Short mmCIF file of C-alpha atoms in Angstrom, two decimals:
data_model
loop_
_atom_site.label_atom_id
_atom_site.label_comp_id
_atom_site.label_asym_id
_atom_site.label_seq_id
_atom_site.Cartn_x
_atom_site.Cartn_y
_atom_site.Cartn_z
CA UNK A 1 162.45 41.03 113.52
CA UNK A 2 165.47 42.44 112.11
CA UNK A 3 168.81 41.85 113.37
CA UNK A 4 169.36 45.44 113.98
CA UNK A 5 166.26 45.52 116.14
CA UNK A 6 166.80 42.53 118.03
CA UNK A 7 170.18 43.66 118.96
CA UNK A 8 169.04 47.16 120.46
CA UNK A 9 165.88 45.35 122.37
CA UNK A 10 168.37 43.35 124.14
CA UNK A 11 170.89 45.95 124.88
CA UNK A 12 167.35 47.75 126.02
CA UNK A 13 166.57 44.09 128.44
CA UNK A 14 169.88 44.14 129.39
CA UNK A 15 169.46 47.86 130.86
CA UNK A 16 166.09 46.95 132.60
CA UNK A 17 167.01 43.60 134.25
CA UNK A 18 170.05 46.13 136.19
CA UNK A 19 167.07 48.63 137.59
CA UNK A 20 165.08 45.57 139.23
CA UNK A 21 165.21 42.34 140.52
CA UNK A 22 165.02 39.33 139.02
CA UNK A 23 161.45 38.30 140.17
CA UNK A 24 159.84 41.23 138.73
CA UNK A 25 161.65 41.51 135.28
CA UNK A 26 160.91 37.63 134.86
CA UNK A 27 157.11 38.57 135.46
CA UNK A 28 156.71 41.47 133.74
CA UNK A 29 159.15 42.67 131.86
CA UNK A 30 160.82 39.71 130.30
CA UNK A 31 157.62 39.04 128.39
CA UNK A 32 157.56 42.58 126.48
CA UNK A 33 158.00 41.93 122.72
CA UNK A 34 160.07 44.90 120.32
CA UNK A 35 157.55 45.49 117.62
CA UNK A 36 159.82 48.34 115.50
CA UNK A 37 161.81 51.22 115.54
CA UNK A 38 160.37 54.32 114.00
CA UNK A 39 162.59 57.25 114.08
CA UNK A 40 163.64 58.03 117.51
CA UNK A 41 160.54 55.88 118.94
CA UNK A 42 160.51 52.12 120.06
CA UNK A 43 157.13 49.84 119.90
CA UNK A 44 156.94 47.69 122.70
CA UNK A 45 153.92 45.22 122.76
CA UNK A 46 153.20 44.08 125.87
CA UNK A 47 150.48 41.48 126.92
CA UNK A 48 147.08 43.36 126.50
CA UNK A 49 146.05 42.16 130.21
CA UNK A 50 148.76 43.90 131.58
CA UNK A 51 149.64 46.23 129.37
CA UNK A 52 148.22 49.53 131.73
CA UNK A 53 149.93 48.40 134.67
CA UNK A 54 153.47 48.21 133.37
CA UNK A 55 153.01 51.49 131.27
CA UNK A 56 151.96 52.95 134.90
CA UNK A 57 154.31 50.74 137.34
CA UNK A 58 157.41 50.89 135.00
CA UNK A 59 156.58 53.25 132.49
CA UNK A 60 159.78 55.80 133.32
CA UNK A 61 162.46 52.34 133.94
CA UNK A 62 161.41 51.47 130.27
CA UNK A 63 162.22 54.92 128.65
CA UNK A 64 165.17 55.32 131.06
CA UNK A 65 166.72 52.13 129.56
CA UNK A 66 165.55 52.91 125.74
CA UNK A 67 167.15 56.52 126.11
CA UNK A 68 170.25 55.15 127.83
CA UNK A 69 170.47 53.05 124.65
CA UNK A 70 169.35 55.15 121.84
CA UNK A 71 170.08 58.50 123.26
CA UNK A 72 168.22 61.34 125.05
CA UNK A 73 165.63 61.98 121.69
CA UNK A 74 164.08 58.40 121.77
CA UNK A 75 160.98 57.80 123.58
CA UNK A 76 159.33 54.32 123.74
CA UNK A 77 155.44 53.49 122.95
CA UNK A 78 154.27 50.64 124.89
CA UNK A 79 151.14 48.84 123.08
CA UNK A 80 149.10 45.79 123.86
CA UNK A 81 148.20 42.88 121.39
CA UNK A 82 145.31 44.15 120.50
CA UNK A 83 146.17 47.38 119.44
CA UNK A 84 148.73 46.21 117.39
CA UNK A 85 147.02 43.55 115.37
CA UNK A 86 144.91 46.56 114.48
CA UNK A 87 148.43 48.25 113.26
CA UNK A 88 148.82 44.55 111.69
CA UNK A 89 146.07 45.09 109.82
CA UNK A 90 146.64 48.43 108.22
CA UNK A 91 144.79 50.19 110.95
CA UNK A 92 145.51 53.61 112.79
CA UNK A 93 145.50 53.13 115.99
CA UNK A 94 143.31 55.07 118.44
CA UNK A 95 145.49 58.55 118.67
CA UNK A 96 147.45 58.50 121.67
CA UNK A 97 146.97 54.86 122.82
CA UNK A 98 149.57 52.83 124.26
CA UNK A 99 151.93 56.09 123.99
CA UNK A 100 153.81 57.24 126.86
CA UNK A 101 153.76 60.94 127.48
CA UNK A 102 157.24 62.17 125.89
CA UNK A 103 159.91 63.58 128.22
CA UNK A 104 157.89 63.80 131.28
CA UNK A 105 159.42 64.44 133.77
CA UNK A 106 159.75 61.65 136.73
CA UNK A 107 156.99 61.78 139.41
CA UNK A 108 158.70 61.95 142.68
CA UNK A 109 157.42 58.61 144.68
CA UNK A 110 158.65 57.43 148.16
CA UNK A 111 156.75 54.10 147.64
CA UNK A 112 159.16 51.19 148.34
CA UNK A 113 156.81 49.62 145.80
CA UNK A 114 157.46 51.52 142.91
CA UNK A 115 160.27 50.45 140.85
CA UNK A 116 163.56 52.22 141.29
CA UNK A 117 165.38 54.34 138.65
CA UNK A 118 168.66 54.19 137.64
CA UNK A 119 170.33 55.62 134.52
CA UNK A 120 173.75 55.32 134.13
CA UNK A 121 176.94 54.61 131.35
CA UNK A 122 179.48 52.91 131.34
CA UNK A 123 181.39 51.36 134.17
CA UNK A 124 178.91 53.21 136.37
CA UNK A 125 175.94 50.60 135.24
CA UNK A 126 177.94 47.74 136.43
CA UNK A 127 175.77 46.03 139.06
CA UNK A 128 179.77 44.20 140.52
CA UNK A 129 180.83 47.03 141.75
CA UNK A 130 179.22 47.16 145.22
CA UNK A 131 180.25 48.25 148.90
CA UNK A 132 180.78 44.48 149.39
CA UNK A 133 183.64 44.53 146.68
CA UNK A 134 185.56 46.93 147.77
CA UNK A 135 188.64 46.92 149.23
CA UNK A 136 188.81 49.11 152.33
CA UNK A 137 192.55 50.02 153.20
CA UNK A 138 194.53 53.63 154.94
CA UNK A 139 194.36 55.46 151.17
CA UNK A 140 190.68 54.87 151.04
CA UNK A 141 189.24 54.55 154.37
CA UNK A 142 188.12 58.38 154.72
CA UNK A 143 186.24 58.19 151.13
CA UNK A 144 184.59 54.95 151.79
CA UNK A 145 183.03 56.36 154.97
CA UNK A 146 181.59 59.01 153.10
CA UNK A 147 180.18 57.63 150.71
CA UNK A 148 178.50 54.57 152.54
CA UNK A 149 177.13 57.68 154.41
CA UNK A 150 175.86 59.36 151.78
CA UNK A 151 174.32 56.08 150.18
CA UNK A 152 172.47 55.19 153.39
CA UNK A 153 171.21 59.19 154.10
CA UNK A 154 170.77 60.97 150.96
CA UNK A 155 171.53 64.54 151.01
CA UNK A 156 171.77 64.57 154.92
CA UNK A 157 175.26 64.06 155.60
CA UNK A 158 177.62 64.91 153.15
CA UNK A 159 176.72 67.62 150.11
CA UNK A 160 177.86 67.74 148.01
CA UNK A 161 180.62 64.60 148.06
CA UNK A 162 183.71 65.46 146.02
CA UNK A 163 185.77 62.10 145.17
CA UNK A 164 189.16 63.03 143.91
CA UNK A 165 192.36 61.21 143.08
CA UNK A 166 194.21 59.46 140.44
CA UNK A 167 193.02 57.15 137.84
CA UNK A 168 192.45 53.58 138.32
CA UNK A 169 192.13 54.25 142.25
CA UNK A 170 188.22 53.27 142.86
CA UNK A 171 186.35 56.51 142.28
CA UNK A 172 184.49 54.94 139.87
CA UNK A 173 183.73 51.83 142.27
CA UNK A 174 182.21 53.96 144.96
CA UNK A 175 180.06 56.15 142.58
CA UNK A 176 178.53 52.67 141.19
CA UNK A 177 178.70 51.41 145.04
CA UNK A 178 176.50 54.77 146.00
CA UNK A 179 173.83 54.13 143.15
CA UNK A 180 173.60 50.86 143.77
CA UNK A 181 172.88 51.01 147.55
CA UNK A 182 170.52 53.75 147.36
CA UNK A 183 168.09 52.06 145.53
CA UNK A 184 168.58 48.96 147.75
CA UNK A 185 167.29 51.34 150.56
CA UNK A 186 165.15 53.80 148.86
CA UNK A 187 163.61 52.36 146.11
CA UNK A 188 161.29 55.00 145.24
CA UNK A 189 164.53 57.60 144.54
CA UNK A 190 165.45 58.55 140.60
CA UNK A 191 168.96 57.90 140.38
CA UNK A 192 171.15 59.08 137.90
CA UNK A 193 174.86 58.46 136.68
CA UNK A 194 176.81 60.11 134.03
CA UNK A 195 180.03 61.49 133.29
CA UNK A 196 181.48 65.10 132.93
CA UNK A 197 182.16 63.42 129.16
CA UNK A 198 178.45 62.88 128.70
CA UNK A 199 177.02 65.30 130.17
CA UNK A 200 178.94 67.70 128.13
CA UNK A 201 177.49 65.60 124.89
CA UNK A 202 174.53 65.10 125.72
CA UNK A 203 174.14 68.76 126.46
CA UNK A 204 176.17 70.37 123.31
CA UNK A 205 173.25 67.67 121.20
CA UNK A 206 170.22 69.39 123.16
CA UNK A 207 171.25 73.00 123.14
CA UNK A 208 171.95 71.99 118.95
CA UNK A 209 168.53 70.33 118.57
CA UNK A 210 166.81 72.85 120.61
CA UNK A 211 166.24 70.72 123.55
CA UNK A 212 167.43 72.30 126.11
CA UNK A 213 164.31 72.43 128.71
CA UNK A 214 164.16 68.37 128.20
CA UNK A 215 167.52 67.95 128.85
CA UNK A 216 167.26 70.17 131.87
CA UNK A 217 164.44 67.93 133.31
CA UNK A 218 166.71 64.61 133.00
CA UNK A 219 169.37 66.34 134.91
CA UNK A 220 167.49 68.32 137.56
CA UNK A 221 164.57 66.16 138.66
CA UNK A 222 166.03 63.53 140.01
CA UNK A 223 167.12 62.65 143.77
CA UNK A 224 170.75 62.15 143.65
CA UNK A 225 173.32 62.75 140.78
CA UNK A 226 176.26 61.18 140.63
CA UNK A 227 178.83 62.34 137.74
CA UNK A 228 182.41 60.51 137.39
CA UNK A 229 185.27 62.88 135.81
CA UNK A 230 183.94 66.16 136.29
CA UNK A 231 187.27 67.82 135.44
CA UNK A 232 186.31 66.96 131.72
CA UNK A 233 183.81 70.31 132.39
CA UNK A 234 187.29 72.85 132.43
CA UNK A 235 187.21 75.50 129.25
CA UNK A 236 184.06 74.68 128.29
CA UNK A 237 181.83 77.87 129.24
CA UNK A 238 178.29 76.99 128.51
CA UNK A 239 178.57 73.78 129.76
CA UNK A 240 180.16 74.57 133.15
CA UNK A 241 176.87 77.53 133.38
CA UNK A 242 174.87 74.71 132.72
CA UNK A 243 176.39 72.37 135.35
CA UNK A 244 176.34 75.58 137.49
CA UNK A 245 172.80 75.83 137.61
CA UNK A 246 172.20 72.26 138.01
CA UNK A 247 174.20 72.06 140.43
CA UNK A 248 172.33 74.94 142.48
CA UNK A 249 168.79 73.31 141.68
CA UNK A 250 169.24 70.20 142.83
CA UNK A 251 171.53 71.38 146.13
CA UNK A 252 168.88 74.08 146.91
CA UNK A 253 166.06 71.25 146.14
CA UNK A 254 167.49 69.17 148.99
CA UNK A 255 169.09 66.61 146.71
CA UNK A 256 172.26 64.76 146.73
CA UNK A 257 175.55 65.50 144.44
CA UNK A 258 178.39 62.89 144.23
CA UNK A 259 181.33 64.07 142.16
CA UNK A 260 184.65 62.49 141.24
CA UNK A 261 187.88 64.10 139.31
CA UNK A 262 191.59 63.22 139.24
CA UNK A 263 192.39 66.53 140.93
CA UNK A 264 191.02 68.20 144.06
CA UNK A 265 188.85 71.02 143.72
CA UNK A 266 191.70 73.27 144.10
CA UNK A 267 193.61 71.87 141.20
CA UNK A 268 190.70 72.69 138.89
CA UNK A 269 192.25 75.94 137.49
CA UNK A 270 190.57 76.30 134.38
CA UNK A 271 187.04 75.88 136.00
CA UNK A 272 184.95 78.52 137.34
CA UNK A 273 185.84 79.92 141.00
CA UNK A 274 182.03 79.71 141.56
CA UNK A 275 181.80 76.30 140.58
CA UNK A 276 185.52 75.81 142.65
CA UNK A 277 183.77 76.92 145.36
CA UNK A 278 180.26 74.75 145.47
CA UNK A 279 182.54 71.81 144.69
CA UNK A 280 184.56 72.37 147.97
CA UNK A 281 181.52 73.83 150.14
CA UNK A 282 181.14 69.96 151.07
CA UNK A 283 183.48 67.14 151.48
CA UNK A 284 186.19 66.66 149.55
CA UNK A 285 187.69 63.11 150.43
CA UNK A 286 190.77 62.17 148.24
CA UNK A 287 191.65 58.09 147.19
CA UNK A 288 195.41 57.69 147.62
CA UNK A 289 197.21 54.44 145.29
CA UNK A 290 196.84 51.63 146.89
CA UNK A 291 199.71 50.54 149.47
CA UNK A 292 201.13 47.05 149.68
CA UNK A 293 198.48 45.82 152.46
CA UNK A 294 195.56 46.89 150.05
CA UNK A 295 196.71 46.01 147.29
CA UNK A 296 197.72 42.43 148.05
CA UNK A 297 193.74 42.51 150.03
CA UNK A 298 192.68 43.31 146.45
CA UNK A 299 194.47 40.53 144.86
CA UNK A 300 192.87 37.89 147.56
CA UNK A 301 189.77 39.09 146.85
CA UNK A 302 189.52 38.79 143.05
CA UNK A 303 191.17 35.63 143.33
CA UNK A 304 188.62 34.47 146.14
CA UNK A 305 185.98 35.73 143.42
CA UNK A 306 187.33 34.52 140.67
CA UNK A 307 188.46 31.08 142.33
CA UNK A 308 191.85 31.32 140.69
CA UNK A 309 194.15 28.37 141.99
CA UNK A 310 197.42 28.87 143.38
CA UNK A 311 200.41 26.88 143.76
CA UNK A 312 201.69 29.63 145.56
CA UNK A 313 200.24 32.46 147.76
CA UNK A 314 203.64 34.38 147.26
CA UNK A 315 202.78 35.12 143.85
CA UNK A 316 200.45 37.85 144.90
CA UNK A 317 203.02 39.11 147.07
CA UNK A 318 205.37 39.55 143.78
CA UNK A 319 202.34 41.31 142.02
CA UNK A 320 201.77 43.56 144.52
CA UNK A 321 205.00 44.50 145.44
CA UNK A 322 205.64 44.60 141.70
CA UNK A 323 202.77 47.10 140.88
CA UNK A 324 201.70 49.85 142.90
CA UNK A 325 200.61 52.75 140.70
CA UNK A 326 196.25 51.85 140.86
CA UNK A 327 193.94 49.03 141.06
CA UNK A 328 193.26 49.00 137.26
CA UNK A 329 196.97 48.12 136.64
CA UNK A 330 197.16 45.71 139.74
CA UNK A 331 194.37 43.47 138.58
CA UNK A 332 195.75 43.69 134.87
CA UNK A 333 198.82 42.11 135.51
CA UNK A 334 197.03 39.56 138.23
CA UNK A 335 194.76 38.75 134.61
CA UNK A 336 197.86 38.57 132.49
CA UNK A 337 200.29 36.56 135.45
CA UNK A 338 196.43 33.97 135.27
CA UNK A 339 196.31 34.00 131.66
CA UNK A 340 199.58 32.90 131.00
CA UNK A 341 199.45 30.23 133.80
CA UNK A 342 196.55 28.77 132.04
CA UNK A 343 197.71 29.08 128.58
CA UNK A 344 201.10 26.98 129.22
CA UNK A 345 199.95 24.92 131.65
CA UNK A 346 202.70 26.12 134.34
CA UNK A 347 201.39 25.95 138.17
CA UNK A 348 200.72 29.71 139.33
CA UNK A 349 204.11 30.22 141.22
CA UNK A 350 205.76 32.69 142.63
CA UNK A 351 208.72 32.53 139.97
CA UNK A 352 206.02 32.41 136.95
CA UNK A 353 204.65 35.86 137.78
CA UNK A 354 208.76 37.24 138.28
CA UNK A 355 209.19 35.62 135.33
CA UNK A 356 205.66 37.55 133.37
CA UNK A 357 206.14 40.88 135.05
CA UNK A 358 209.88 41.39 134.51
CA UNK A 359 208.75 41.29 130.38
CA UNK A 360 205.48 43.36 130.73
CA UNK A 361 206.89 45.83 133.38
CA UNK A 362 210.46 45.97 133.12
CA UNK A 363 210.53 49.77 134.39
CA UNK A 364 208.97 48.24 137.45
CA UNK A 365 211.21 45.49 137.95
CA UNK A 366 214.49 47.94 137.98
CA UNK A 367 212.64 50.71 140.01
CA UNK A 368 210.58 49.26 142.73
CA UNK A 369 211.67 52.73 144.65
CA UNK A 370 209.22 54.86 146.54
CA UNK A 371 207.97 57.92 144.46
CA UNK A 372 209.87 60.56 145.15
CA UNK A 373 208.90 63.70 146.26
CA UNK A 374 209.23 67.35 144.99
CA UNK A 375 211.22 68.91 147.60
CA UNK A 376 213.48 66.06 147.23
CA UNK A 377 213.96 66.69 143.27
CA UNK A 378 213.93 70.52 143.94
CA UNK A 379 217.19 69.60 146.70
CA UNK A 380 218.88 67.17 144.65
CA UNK A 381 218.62 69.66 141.16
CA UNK A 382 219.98 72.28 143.55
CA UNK A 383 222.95 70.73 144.74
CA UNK A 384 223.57 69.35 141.48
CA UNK A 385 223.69 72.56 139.39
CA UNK A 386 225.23 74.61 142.74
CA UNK A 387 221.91 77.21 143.02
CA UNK A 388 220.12 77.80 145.70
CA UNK A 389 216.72 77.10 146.10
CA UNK A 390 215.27 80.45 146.42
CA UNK A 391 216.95 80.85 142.78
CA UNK A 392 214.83 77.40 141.31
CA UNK A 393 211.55 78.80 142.22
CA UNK A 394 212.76 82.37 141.87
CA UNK A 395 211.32 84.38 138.30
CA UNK A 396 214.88 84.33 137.12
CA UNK A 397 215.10 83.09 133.68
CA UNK A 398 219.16 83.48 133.01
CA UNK A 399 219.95 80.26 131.65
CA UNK A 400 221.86 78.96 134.85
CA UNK A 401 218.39 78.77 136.93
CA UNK A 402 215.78 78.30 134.00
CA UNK A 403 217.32 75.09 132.75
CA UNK A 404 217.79 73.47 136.20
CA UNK A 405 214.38 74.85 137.29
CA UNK A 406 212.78 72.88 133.81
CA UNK A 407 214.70 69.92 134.91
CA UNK A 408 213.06 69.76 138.25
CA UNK A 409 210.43 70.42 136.52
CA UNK A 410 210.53 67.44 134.24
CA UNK A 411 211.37 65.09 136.79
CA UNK A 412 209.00 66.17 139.41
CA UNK A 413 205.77 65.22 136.79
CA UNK A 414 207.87 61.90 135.97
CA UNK A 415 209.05 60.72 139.43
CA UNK A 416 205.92 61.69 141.54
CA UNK A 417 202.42 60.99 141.62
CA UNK A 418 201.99 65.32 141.76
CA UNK A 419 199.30 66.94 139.65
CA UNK A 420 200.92 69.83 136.87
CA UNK A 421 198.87 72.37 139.37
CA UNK A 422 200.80 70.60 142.44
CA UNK A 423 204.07 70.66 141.22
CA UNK A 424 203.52 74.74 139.96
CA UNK A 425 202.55 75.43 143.54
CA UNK A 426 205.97 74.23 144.67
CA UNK A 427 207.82 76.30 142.41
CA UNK A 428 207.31 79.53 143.22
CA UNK A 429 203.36 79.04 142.59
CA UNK A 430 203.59 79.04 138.89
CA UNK A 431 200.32 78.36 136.42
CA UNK A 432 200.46 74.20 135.51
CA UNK A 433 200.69 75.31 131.67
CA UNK A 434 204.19 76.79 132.91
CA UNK A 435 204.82 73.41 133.92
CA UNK A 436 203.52 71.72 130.94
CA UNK A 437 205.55 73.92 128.79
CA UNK A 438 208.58 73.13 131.45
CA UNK A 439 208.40 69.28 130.50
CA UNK A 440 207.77 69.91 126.68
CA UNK A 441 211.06 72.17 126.70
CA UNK A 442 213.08 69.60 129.12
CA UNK A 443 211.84 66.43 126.87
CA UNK A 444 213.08 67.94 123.80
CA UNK A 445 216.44 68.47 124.70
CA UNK A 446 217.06 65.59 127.16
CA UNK A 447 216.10 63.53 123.28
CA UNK A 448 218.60 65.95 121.29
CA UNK A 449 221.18 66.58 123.58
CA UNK A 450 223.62 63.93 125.66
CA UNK A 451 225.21 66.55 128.26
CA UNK A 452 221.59 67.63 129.43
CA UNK A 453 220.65 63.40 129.10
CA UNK A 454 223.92 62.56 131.61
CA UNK A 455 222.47 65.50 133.99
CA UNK A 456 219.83 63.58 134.00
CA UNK A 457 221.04 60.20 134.54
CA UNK A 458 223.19 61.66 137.21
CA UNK A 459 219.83 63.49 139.40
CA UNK A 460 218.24 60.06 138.85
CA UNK A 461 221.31 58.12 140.66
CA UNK A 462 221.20 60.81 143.26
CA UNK A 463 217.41 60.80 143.87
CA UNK A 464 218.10 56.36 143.45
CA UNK A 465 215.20 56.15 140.89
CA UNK A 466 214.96 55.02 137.36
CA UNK A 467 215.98 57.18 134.21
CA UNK A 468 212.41 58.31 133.23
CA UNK A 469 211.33 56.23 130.20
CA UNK A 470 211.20 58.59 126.80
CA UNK A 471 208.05 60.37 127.65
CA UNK A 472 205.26 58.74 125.24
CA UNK A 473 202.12 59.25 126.92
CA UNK A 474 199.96 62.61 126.19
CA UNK A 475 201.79 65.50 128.12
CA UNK A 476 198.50 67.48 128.73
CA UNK A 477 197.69 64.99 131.58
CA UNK A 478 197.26 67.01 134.86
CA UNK A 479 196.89 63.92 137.17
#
């Protein structure tokens, strides 16, 4: 076997031991043998006594896992000993045997018996994020609900569920949680995960190939469909029709639809009102950043998990006081504070994670401030530049209102956790790509000019946050 192969057949284990217990992939599918890789299809010899009964009883987990690895075109031919010494040998098999029908679709099955299906990428195939891992606190209690709801009652509660809020906030986590719990109580249900990312791919590589009515079956006969990021589907026209119509096929075929996106329905300008609309004919429950309570909950529990040792509880106090933007970041620095605790050999203190956090996040460390909020920004650039504030949000564009209206601008996407669609709303209900163009404008010259840099430094002593660092992330974020 070549190295090639043996690396994708375990990638292709890998994907199978996630979609059933242990028991039953130690029995049956542990002992499955890659033969080779022809083109797009995958030999599998399995032993010739029961070689029927897992092309029958796990047939569709098989090519599930072998497309999930080698894409939507591969299909996987499952052969017993026999039949392939007589390949061995120079032989031609009998035509057709040991081959799996090609892109049929599932059959539906409410069996507890048969083996459940579950396709997904990425973070959504992690079996660790569970219900029982997450952290329940007041910014996520409302989403939580609803989607333990939806895992335990398919399509009878909730549909479709629309996740939204920032990144790194546990969207992700509950889509994964969903999945996983389904199958734990319907085992018989085709599950499938994906992302707006993927599904866009995967779709652009059908409709090139000419596979459209295949990739139309993996998306539309399953029970429940979960996709993470669906914002990634805005400007792209024949993808959104797509989505559009399998959307309406699966809600109209009684199934369920979990969504996700870092902006509420509403936000989603550039999509499709009719697609705006489905997404919001449900419920929309939004995931807030984490406040001090949850977060430091999180940090107990990964370090419960994890069975980090402390010499001092209060160092999860100083992390999670310290860092309060989103989970990802809080559990980072609680991995970096561990790391170097382990790597000098200093106890775990309270002063060691000051002492790591003031170098990796010393924005954080001079502006542990509340976010601030737009009306606050819009008051404080008012008073500043003596305007009123029917004249900031006004359509005026003399220079005395346009600059201090960009300023606001500027500081309202750098100061607040607003989306670009938010903060246009609360200025006179202006298109986010006004806004976008607001903060390119107000970057440039805060870099090239000191007087408009001093303005401000002054707003930001006012308002009693931090200068904004020079803007170095990707300004067509709307999150």
């Amino acid at each position: 076997m070549s190295h090639e192969l043996e690396h994708i057949w375990s990638r292709v284990q890998a994907q199978l031991a996630l979609v059933v217990d242990e028991s039953t992939y130690r029995i049956w599918l542990e002992p499955l043998q890659v033969l080779e890789h022809d083109h797009d299809t995958l030999l599998v010899e399995a032993p010739p006594d029961a070689c029927g009964w897992i092309r029958e009883r796990f047939g569709r987990a098989i090519q599930a896992s072998v497309e999930l690895v080698l894409g939507p075109d591969a299909s996987v031919e499952i052969t017993g000993s026999g039949e392939d010494g007589a390949r061995a040998a120079g032989e031609a098999p009998r035509p057709g045997a040991g081959r799996r029908a090609r892109k049929q679709p599932p059959a539906r099955s409410s069996s507890r018996g048969a083996p459940p299906t579950l396709t997904a990428t990425g973070p959504l195939a992690n079996p660790k994020l569970t219900f029982d891992q997450f952290v329940i606190g007041d910014c996520n209690r409302l989403a939580h609900a609803a989607a333990l709801t939806v895992a335990e009652m398919p399509a009878q509660a909730y549909n479709p569920l629309f996740i939204c809020g920032p990144p790194g906030v546990g969207k992700t986590h509950l889509l994964s949680s969903i999945a996983i719990l389904v199958l734990a109580h319907n085992p018989g249900l085709t599950v499938r995960c994906t992302t707006g990312e993927a599904f866009t791919n995967e779709f652009l590589g059908a409709l090139n190939a000419g596979g459209t009515e295949t990739f139309k079956l993996r998306f539309r006969d399953v029970d429940v469909l979960l996709v993470d990021d669906v914002q990634f589907l805005e400007r792209k026209t024949k993808t959104e029709e797509e989505f559009f119509h399998t959307f309406n096929a699966l809600h109209d075929g009684g199934r369920q639809i979990v969504l996700t996106s870092d902006r509420p329905p509403h936000d989603l300008q550039a999509l499709e009102d009719r697609l705006r609309e489905r997404f919001e004919a449900g419920l929309v429950a939004d995931v807030k950043p984490p406040e001090l309570a949850t977060r430091l909950a999180i940090l107990r529990k990964r370090v419960q998990h994890d069975n980090i040792v402390l010499a001092d509880s209060q160092a999860l106090v100083v992390i999670a006081e310290r860092i309060t933007s989103n989970v990802r970041a809080l559990e980072g620095a609680l991995i970096r504070v561990v790391a170097f605790s382990s790597l000098t050999g200093r106890p775990l203190t309270a002063e060691l994670a000051r002492e790591v956090l003031d170098s990796l996040y010393p924005h954080a460390a001079s502006n542990p401030q509340r976010p601030r909020t737009i009306a606050e920004i819009q008051a404080a650039a008012c008073t500043h530049f003596g305007i009123s504030s029917a004249e900031l949000v006004s359509s005026a564009r003399v220079a005395r209102v346009a600059w201090p209206r960009q300023l606001a601008m500027y500081l309202a996407r750098e100061l607040t956790g607003e989306s670009l669609p938010a903060i246009g709303r609360q200025f006179g209900g202006r298109d986010h790509t006004t806004v976008l163009h607001a903060w390119r404008r107000a970057s440039a010259r805060i870099a090239s000019d000191d007087a408009s840099r001093e303005a401000v430094e002054k707003l930001c002593q006012t308002l009693n946050s931090g200068l904004p660092k020079a803007p170095s992330h990707t300004p067509d974020r709307a999150s």
